């Protein structure tokens, strides 16, 4: 199911977690038994993952769905600030808000 980007789940959290765990799209896709294109579409906000896929993704990265929601809430909070130049900065801000 394709969605408009502005209405899509904040997929940067998925990419952020993948990159922080030093995994490629292909590795995540294989682990989740999904196509790499599907993972790319999720990260870009073109697709909204079903709840079972969100749970599976959280299990892969050993986090709770609530933690994923918190990461997304923090990202939403900062989206209108000056553009972040790297995922490391986004991660630092997210972690600082969770502490």
Tab-separated table of C-alpha atoms in Angstrom:
chain	number	residue	atom	x	y	z
A	1	UNK	CA	0.000	0.000	0.000
A	2	UNK	CA	1.677	3.190	-1.133
A	3	UNK	CA	1.075	6.371	0.843
A	4	UNK	CA	1.858	9.997	0.258
A	5	UNK	CA	5.174	10.894	1.809
A	6	UNK	CA	3.729	13.577	4.092
A	7	UNK	CA	1.224	11.099	5.538
A	8	UNK	CA	3.704	8.263	5.894
A	9	UNK	CA	5.040	6.859	9.128
A	10	UNK	CA	8.274	8.626	9.992
A	11	UNK	CA	10.534	6.096	8.330
A	12	UNK	CA	13.765	7.806	9.301
A	13	UNK	CA	13.628	5.835	12.545
A	14	UNK	CA	13.863	2.591	10.591
A	15	UNK	CA	16.834	3.817	8.602
A	16	UNK	CA	18.442	5.288	11.687
A	17	UNK	CA	18.249	1.976	13.526
A	18	UNK	CA	19.513	0.043	10.515
A	19	UNK	CA	22.511	2.341	10.087
A	20	UNK	CA	23.310	2.389	13.802
A	21	UNK	CA	23.411	-1.394	13.716
A	22	UNK	CA	25.696	-1.279	10.688
A	23	UNK	CA	23.347	-3.316	8.489
A	24	UNK	CA	22.552	-2.977	4.827
A	25	UNK	CA	19.060	-2.894	3.370
A	26	UNK	CA	19.690	-6.364	1.945
A	27	UNK	CA	20.713	-7.771	5.336
A	28	UNK	CA	17.593	-6.371	7.013
A	29	UNK	CA	15.405	-7.644	4.174
A	30	UNK	CA	16.874	-11.132	4.449
A	31	UNK	CA	16.471	-11.204	8.214
A	32	UNK	CA	12.855	-10.041	7.983
A	33	UNK	CA	12.123	-12.203	4.919
A	34	UNK	CA	11.057	-9.179	2.878
A	35	UNK	CA	12.317	-7.706	-0.359
A	36	UNK	CA	15.054	-5.059	-0.242
A	37	UNK	CA	12.797	-2.751	-2.264
A	38	UNK	CA	10.101	-3.021	0.398
A	39	UNK	CA	12.613	-2.008	3.093
A	40	UNK	CA	13.786	0.923	0.933
A	41	UNK	CA	10.189	2.020	0.411
A	42	UNK	CA	9.575	1.938	4.164
A	43	UNK	CA	12.687	3.999	4.848
A	44	UNK	CA	11.722	6.552	2.211
A	45	UNK	CA	8.173	6.808	3.494
A	46	UNK	CA	6.548	5.360	0.376
A	47	UNK	CA	5.021	2.448	2.283
A	48	UNK	CA	3.492	2.058	5.701
A	49	UNK	CA	4.495	-1.202	7.357
A	50	UNK	CA	1.788	-3.374	8.867
A	51	UNK	CA	1.859	-3.775	12.645
A	52	UNK	CA	3.316	-7.295	12.400
A	53	UNK	CA	6.234	-5.935	10.366
A	54	UNK	CA	6.793	-3.126	12.860
A	55	UNK	CA	6.932	-5.713	15.654
A	56	UNK	CA	9.324	-7.867	13.622
A	57	UNK	CA	11.543	-4.864	12.932
A	58	UNK	CA	11.629	-3.998	16.637
A	59	UNK	CA	12.540	-7.589	17.490
A	60	UNK	CA	15.371	-7.468	14.960
A	61	UNK	CA	16.860	-4.425	16.693
A	62	UNK	CA	15.939	-5.567	20.203
A	63	UNK	CA	13.775	-2.558	21.018
A	64	UNK	CA	10.149	-2.211	22.041
A	65	UNK	CA	7.468	-0.723	19.816
A	66	UNK	CA	7.144	2.009	22.446
A	67	UNK	CA	10.830	2.868	22.038
A	68	UNK	CA	10.378	3.093	18.275
A	69	UNK	CA	7.431	5.434	18.867
A	70	UNK	CA	9.563	7.587	21.174
A	71	UNK	CA	12.332	7.808	18.573
A	72	UNK	CA	9.785	8.924	16.010
A	73	UNK	CA	8.271	11.470	18.394
A	74	UNK	CA	11.708	12.975	19.016
A	75	UNK	CA	12.407	13.141	15.303
A	76	UNK	CA	9.063	14.825	14.726
A	77	UNK	CA	9.885	17.368	17.425
A	78	UNK	CA	13.079	18.443	15.626
A	79	UNK	CA	11.971	18.178	12.009
A	80	UNK	CA	11.452	21.943	11.620
A	81	UNK	CA	14.801	22.916	13.068
A	82	UNK	CA	17.761	23.516	10.843
A	83	UNK	CA	18.369	20.410	8.759
A	84	UNK	CA	20.389	17.689	10.384
A	85	UNK	CA	23.543	16.917	8.509
A	86	UNK	CA	23.952	13.335	9.646
A	87	UNK	CA	22.190	10.440	11.305
A	88	UNK	CA	24.680	10.660	14.143
A	89	UNK	CA	23.317	14.080	15.130
A	90	UNK	CA	19.766	12.814	14.907
A	91	UNK	CA	20.679	9.832	17.065
A	92	UNK	CA	22.331	12.053	19.666
A	93	UNK	CA	19.285	14.304	19.932
A	94	UNK	CA	16.965	11.323	20.132
A	95	UNK	CA	19.016	9.635	22.836
A	96	UNK	CA	19.321	12.849	24.816
A	97	UNK	CA	15.550	13.199	24.836
A	98	UNK	CA	15.063	9.625	25.966
A	99	UNK	CA	17.395	10.079	28.951
